[in-house]
XYZ file of C-alpha atoms in Angstrom:
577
model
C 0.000 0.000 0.000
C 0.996 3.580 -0.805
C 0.617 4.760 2.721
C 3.254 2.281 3.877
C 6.195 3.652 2.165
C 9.021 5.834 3.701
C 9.999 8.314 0.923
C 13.710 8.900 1.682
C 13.945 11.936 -1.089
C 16.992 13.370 -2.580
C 20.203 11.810 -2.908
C 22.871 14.173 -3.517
C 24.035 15.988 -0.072
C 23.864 19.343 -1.494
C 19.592 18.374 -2.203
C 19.272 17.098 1.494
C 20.540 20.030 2.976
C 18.856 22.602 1.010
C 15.690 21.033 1.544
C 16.460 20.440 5.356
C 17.227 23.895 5.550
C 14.774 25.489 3.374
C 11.579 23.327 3.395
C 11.110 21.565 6.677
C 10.225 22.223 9.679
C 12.594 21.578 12.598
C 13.512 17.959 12.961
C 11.413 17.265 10.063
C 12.197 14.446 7.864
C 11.917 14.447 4.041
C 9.144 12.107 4.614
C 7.789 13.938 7.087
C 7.176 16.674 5.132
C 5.754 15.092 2.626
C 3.254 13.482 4.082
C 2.368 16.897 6.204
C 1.823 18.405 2.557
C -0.301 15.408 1.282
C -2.388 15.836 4.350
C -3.238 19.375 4.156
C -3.976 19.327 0.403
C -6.085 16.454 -0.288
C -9.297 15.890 -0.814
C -9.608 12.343 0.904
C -7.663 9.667 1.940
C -7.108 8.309 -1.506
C -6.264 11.808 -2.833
C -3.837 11.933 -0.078
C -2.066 9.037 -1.062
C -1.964 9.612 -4.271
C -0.072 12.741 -3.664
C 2.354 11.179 -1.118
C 3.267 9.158 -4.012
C 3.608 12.040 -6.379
C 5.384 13.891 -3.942
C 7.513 11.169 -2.016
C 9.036 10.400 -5.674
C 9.311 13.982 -6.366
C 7.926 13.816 -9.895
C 5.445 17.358 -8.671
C 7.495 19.607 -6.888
C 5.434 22.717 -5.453
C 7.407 26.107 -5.260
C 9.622 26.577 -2.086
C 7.184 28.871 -0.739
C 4.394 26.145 -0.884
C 6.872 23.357 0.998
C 7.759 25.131 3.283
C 4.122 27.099 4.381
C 1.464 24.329 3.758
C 0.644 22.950 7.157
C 3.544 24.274 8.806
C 3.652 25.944 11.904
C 5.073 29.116 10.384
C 2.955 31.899 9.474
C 3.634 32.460 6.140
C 2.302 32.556 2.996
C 2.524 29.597 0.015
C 2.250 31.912 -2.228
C 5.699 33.245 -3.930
C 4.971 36.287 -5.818
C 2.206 38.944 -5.906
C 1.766 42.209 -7.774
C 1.350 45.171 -5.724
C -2.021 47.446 -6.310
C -1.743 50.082 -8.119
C 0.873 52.784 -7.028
C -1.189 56.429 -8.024
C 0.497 59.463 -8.772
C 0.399 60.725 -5.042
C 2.235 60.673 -1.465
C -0.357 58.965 0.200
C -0.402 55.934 -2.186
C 2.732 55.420 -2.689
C 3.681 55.277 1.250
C 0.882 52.723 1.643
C 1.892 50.087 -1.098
C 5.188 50.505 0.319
C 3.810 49.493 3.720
C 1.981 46.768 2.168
C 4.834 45.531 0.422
C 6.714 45.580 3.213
C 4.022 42.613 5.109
C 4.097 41.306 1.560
C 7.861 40.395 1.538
C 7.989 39.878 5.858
C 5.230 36.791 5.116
C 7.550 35.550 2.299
C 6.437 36.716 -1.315
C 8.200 38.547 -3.933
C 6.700 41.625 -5.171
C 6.306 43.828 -9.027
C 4.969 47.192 -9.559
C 3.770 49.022 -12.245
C 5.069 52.772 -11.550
C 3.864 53.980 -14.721
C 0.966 56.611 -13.077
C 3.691 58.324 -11.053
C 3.804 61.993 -13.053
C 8.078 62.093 -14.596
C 10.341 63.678 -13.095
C 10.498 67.813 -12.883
C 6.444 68.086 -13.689
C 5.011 70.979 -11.568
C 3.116 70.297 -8.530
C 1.131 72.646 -8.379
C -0.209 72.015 -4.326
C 3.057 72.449 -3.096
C 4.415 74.839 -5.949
C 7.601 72.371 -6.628
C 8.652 69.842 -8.887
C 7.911 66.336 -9.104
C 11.169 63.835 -8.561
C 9.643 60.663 -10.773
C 8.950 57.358 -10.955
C 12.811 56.597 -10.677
C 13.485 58.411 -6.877
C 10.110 56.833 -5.698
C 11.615 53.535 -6.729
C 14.343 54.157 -4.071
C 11.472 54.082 -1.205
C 10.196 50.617 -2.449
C 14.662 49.651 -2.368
C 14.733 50.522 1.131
C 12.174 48.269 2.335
C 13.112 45.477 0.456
C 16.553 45.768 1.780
C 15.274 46.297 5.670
C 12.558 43.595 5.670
C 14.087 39.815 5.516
C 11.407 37.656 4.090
C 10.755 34.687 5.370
C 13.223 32.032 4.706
C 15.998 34.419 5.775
C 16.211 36.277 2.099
C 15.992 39.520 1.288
C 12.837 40.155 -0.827
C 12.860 39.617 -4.674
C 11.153 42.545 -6.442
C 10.078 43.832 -10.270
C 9.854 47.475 -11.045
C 7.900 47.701 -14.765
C 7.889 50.949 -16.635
C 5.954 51.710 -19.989
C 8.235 52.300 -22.533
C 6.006 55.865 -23.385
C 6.797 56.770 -20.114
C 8.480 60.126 -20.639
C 10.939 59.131 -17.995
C 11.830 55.856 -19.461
C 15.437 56.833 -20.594
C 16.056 57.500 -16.449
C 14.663 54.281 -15.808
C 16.832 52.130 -18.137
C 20.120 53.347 -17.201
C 18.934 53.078 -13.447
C 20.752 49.912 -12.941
C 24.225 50.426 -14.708
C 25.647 49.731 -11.748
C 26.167 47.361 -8.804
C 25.153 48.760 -5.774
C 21.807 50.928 -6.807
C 18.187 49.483 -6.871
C 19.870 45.926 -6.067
C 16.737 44.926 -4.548
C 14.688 45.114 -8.176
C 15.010 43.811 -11.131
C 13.600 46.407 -13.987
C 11.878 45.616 -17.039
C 10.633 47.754 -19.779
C 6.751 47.453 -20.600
C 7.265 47.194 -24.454
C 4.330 48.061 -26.329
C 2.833 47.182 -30.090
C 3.172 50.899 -31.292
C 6.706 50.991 -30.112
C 7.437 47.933 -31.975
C 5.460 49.209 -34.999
C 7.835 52.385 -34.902
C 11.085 50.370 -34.224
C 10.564 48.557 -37.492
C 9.015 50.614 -39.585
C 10.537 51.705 -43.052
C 8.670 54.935 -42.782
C 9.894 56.348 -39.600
C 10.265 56.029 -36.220
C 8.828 58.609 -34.626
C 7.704 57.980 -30.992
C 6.055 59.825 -28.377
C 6.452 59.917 -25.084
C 3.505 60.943 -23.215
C 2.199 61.117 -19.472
C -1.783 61.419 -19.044
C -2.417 62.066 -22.882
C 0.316 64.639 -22.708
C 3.385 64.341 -25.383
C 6.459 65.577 -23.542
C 8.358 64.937 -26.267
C 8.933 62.964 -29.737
C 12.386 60.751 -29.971
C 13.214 58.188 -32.280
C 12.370 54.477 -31.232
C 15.638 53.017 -32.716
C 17.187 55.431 -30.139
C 15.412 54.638 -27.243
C 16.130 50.869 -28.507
C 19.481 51.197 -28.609
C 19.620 52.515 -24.841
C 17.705 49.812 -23.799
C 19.879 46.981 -25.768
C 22.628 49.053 -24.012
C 21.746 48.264 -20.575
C 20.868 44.621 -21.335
C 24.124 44.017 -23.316
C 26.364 45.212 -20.844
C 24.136 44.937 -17.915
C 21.386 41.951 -18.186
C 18.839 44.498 -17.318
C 16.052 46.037 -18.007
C 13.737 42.874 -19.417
C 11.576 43.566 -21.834
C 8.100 42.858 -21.574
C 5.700 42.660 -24.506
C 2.320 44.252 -22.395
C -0.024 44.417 -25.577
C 0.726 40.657 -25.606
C -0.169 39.688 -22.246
C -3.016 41.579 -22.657
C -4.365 39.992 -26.173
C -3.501 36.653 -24.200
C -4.880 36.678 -21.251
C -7.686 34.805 -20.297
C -9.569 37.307 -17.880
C -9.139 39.842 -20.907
C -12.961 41.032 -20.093
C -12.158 41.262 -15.839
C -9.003 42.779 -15.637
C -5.732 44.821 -16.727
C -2.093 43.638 -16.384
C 0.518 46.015 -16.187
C 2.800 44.223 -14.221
C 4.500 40.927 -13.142
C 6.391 39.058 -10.577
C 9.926 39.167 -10.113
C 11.079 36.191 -12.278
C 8.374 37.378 -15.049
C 6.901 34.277 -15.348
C 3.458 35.419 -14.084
C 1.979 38.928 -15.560
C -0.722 39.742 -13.009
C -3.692 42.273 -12.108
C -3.163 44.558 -9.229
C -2.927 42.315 -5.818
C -2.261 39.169 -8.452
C -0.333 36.406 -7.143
C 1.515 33.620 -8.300
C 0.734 29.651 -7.177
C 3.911 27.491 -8.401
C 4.905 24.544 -9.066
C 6.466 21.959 -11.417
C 6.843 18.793 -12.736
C 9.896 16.864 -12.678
C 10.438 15.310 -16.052
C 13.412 13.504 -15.190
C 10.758 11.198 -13.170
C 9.023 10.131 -15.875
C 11.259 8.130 -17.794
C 11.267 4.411 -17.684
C 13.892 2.443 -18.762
C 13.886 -0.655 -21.061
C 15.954 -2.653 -23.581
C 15.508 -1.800 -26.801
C 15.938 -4.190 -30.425
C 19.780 -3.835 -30.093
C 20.497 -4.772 -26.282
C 20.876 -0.971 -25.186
C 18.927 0.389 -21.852
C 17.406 3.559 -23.219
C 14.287 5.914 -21.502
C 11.031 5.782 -22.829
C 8.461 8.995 -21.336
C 5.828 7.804 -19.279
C 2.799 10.401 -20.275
C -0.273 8.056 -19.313
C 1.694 8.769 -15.520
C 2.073 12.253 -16.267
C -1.478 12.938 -17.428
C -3.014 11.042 -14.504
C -0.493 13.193 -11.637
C -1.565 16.355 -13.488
C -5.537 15.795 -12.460
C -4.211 14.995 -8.483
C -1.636 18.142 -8.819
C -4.545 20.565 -10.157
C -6.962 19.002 -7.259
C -4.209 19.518 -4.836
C -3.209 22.886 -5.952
C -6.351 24.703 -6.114
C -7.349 23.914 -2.564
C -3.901 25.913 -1.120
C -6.111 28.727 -2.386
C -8.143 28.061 0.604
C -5.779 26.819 2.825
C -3.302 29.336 2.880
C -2.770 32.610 4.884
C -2.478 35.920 2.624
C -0.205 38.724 3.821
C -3.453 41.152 2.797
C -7.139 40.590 2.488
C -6.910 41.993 -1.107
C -4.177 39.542 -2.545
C -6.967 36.618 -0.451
C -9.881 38.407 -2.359
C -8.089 38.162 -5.892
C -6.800 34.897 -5.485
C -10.265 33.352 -4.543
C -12.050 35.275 -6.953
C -9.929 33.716 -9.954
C -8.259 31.232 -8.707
C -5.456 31.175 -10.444
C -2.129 28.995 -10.476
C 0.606 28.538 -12.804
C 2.115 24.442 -13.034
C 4.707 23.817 -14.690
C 7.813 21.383 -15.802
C 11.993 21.374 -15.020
C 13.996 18.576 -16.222
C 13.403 19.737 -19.436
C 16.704 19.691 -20.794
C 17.753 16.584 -18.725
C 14.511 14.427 -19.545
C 14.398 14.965 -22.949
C 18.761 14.478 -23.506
C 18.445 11.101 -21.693
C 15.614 9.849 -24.243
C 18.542 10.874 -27.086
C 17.466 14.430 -27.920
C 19.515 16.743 -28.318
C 18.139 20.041 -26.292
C 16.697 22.390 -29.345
C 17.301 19.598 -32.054
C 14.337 18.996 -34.217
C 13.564 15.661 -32.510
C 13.845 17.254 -28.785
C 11.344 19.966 -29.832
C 8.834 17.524 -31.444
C 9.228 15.961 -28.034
C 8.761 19.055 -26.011
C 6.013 19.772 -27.888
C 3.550 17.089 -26.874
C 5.182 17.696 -23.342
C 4.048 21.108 -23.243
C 0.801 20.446 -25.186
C -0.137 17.769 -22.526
C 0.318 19.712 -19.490
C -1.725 22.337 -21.560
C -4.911 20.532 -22.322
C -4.682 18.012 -18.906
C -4.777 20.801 -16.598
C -7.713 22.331 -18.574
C -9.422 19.305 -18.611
C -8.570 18.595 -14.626
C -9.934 22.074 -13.840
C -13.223 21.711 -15.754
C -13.821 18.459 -13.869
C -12.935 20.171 -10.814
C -15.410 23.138 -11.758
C -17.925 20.307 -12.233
C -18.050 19.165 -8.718
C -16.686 22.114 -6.673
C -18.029 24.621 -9.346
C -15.453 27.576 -11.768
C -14.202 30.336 -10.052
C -16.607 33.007 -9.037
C -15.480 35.667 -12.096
C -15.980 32.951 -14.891
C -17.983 34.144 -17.468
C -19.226 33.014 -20.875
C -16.498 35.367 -22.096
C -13.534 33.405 -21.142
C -14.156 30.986 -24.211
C -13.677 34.103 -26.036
C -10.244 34.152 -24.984
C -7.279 33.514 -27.600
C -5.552 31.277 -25.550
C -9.074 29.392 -24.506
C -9.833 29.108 -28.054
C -6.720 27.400 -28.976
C -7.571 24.455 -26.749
C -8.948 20.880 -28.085
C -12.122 20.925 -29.019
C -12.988 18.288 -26.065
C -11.978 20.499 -23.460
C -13.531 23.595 -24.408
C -16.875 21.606 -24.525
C -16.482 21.079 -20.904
C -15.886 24.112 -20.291
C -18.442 25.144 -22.034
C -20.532 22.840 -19.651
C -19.107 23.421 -16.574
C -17.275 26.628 -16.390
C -13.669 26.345 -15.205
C -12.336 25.911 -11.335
C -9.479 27.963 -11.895
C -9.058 30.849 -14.521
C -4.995 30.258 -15.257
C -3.643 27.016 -14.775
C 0.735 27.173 -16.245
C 3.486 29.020 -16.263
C 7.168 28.232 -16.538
C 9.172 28.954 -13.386
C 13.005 29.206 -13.071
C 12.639 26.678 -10.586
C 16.620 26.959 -9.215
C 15.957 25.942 -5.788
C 13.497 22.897 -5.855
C 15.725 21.774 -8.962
C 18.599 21.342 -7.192
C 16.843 20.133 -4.194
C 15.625 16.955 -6.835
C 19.207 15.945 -7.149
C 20.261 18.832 -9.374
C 17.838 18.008 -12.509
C 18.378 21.132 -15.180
C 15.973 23.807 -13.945
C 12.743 24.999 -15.633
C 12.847 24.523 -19.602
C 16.582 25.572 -19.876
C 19.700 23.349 -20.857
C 22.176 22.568 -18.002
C 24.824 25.240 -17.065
C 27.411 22.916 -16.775
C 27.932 19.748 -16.245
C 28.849 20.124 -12.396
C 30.549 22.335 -10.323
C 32.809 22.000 -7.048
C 31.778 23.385 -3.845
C 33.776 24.135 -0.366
C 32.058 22.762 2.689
C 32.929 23.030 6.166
C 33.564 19.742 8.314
C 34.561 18.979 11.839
C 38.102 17.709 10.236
C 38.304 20.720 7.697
C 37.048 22.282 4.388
C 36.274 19.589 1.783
C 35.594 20.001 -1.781
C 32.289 18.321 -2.813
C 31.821 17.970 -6.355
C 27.772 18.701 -7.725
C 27.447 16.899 -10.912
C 23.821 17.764 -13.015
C 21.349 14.741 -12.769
C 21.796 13.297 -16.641
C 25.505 13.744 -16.587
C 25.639 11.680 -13.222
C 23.784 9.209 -15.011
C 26.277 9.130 -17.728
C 24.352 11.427 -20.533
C 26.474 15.058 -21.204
C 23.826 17.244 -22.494
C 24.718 20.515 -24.601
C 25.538 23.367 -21.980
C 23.865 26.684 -21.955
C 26.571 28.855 -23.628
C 27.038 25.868 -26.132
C 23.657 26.854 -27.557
C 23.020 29.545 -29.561
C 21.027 32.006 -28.683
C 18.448 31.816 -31.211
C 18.290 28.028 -30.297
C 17.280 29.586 -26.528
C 14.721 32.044 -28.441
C 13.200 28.749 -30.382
C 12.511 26.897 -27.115
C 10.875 30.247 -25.521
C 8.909 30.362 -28.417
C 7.590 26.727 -28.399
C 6.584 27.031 -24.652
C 4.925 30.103 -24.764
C 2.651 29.047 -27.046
C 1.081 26.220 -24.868
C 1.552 28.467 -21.794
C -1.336 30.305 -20.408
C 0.365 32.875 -18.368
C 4.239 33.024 -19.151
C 7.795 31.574 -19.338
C 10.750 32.258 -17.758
C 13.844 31.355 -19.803
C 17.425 32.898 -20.262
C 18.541 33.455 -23.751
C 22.202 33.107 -23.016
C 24.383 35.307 -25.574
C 28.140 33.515 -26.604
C 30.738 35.961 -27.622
C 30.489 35.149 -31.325
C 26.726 36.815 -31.399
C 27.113 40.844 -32.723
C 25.178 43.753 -31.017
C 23.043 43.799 -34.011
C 22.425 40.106 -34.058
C 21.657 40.869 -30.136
C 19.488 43.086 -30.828
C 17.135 41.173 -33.424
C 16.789 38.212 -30.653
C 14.358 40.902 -28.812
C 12.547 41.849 -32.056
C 12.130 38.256 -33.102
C 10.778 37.185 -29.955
C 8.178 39.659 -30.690
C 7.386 38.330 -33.661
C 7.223 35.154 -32.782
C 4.525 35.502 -29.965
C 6.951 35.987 -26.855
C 5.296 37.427 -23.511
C 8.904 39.087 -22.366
C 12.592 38.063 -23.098
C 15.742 37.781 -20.629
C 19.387 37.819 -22.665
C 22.324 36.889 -21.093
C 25.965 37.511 -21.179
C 28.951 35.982 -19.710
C 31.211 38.897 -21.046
C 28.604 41.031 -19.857
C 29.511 43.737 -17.215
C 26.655 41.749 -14.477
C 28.297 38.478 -14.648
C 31.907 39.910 -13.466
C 30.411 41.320 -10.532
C 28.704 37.956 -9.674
C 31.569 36.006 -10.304
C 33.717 38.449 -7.270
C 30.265 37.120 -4.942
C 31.951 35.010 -1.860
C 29.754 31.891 -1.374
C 28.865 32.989 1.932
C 27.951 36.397 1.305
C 25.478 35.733 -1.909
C 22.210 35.887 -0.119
C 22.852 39.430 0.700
C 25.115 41.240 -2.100
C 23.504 39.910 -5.848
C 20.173 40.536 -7.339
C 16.649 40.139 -6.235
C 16.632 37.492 -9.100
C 19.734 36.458 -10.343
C 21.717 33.866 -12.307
C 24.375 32.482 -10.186
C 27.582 32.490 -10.997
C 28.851 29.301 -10.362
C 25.796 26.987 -11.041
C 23.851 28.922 -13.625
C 20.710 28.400 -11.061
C 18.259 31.517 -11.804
C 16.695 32.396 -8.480
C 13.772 34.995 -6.930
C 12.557 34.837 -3.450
């Protein structure tokens, strides 16, 4: 019987510590906690097995935040990320969603703002007869209390600052972060929009305005502005870019609500008090091994498995909407009201390179691509039957089969929709997953190729400091996959590209940039990801001005000197709180 088995978890010493450290409770076991998360999430005693198995074996693992909260005796939240409200042009609003991020962060989420209402910087104010300081200098309030308030888990809080890019302080706000030691508690991304993209490449001209409450400040050229911004992510890995007309022509609530705004790893635009439920499925755990015709072990993908965790996962995942404590009552309002969550897969790279796929061949993405279509139409289908009994979430409306995402489901699962609404309006999203990947015995995180094939780490003993090599899960079990900066970045841009389109909300993947790639072949990455249906785009560099100051990070001092997200140095792991 299920409920007789002692799950013993992760192997690697590096995994057990992490997950000692980060996800249980004290004196916890890793069986412990799993059964402590089975318990609070199920349904019944056979859903409760059924996710002791899924968990025990670690072929679902729910974000950190999730582990760590769910029937704990800490009072935090399971939720990762939220959005903050919105942030008006005045003193009094902008001191109060700094308060509120501040419980935000101290209960353990990351936070993103949209500071696109504040008025730019000099504008006359004409109550106090003085000059407005902009978007940029308010930023520097929101810094502070990121940098004061520890969030739970003993890390500083992740954050995501998002400016339009018609904001007539935009040029302030790219440059913002050429540095090291400014704003190091955001990341920054640029809301791109359709126009600008229209006037970028146009072969008319490329006039653009810049214009604050349906005032133009002033015209400038968009390949200018470009250039500053391919500037700053060249040298600098910052700002993102953001693609907001998309999100909106995507989203499913189109006809409920606006997003301006995301979390701090961008996977997850969301409204005003959004936030983010993760969590992912290990790929690496659903390969089977067999002989095939010649005498060879090989893997073979075990999707009947994956299909029937997905319906358990979705079951188990909607109810931490209810059984989770919300640092505010209007993140709890918004959650309940849609419902939303975002599963989604790591082991990507790993899974599909130890069934013989090379990551970003043609044969790996023909496999991906039933991957990413199953999770799509499985959680779809799990959440109408969920609707059926339990009944959709309380905003559903006859309008979200309007949506173009909705309507590019099967045919099958829009008809049950149709039937019986939907329990949960989003249902995936592609995490960076850094933490919880290495905690499964280092499998390659999220949907991105393996950094490198293992790294070695100094640990401190009672006889001394030994070196502990780390060695990525397929290469341990004897299969080198293609590393990260062995892949060219349009190869990175291709697997984006194939995600996002079975990906309700959106995907978080590094486009890592080799020395061989020009600034103008840089720069057309962002434009084709545009093109091609992208949400937002991340570039890397390892030349790049970001990566030498990670690199001079001491291991013991990282929590408190990089990024809010970052890409770490040493194992490539991308990280938020």
């Amino acid at each position: 019987m299920l409920q007789n088995i002692e799950y013993e978890g992760p192997v690697k010493p590096i995994s057990q510590e992490i997950d000692a450290m980060k996800y249980r409770q004290k004196g916890e076991s890793f069986h412990e906690k799993i059964k402590r998360i089975a318990r609070t999430l199920a349904d019944g005693i056979e859903h409760q097995y059924e996710l002791e198995d899924i968990l025990g074996e670690m072929r679902f693992l729910p974000a950190g935040r999730v582990q760590a909260a769910i029937g704990s005796n800490r009072i935090t939240t399971a939720y990762n990320c939220f959005v903050s409200g919105v942030i008006e042009d005045n003193m009094n609003s902008i001191m109060e969603k700094a308060s509120e991020a501040a419980e935000t962060m101290r209960r353990g989420g990351g936070i993103g703002y949209d500071f696109s209402r504040i008025r730019p910087r000099g504008d006359k104010i004409k109550s106090l007869d003085s000059q407005a300081s902009g978007p940029v200098s308010f930023m520097g309030i929101f810094d502070s209390v990121c940098q004061t308030i520890a969030s739970s888990g003993h890390r500083r809080g992740a954050q995501m600052g998002v400016l339009r890019v018609d904001h007539p302080d935009i040029e302030e706000f790219i440059t913002a972060k050429r540095n090291s030691d400014k704003l190091t508690g955001f990341n920054i991304s640029v809301g791109v929009t359709d126009k600008f993209m229209e006037a970028l490449t146009s072969d008319v001209g490329d006039d653009f305005d810049l214009v604050f409450e349906g005032h133009v400040y002033k015209t400038i050229s968009a390949r200018s502005l470009w250039d500053t911004i391919m500037d700053s992510t060249w040298d600098w890995a910052e700002p993102g870019v953001l693609f907001i007309d998309r999100i909106s022509e995507l989203n499913n609530l189109h006809y409920c609500e606006e997003i301006t705004a995301t979390n701090p790893c961008g996977e997850q635009p969301l409204p005003p008090y959004g936030a983010c439920l993760l969590g992912s499925f290990n790929l690496t755990k659903y390969l089977e091994t067999y002989i095939d015709h010649q005498g060879n072990e090989a893997y073979r993908f075990l999707f009947p498995q994956f299909k029937k965790d997905i319906h358990e996962v979705v079951r188990a995942m909607d109810n931490v909407i209810d059984r989770t404590i919300y640092p505010l009552k209007p993140q709890a309002d918004e959650a309940k009201d849609k419902r939303r969550m975002g599963l989604g897969v790591t082991g990507l790279a790993n899974a599909g390179e130890m069934l013989g796929f090379s990551y970003a061949s043609e044969n790996f993405m023909t496999w991906a691509e039933k991957v990413f279509a199953c999770l799509r139409d499985t959680c779809y289908k799990a959440s109408a039957l969920i609707a059926k009994e339990k009944g959709p979430f309380p905003l559903y409306r006859e309008d979200y089969l309007k949506s173009n995402f909705v309507r590019s489901l099967p045919a099958s699962v829009k008809s049950l929709i149709r039937e019986y609404g939907i329990r949960n309006s989003h249902l995936t999203s592609i995490a960076p997953t850094g933490t919880i990947s290495l905690v499964a015995d280092n499998v390659s995180g999220g949907i991105e190729p393996t950094f490198s094939h293992y790294y070695d780490r100094t640990i401190q003993t009672f006889d001394g400091p030994k070196t502990e090599r780390v060695e990525d899960y397929a290469y341990a079990k004897g299969v080198e996959g293609r590393a990260a900066n062995d892949i060219t970045v349009q190869e990175h841009l291709s697997i984006l590209l194939l995600a996002q389109n079975y990906i309700d909300s959106a995907c978080s993947k590094t486009c890592n940039v080799g020395d061989d790639v020009t600034y103008e072949d840089f720069k057309q990455v962002y434009v084709d990801a545009w093109r091609g249906g992208a949400k937002g785009c991340t570039t890397f560099r390892l030349s790049g001005k970001r990566y030498g100051v990670l690199q001079t990070v001491e291991e013991e001092d990282k929590e408190e000197k990089v990024e809010a997200c970052f890409i770490d140095a040493e194992t490539g792991q991308k990280e938020c709180a």
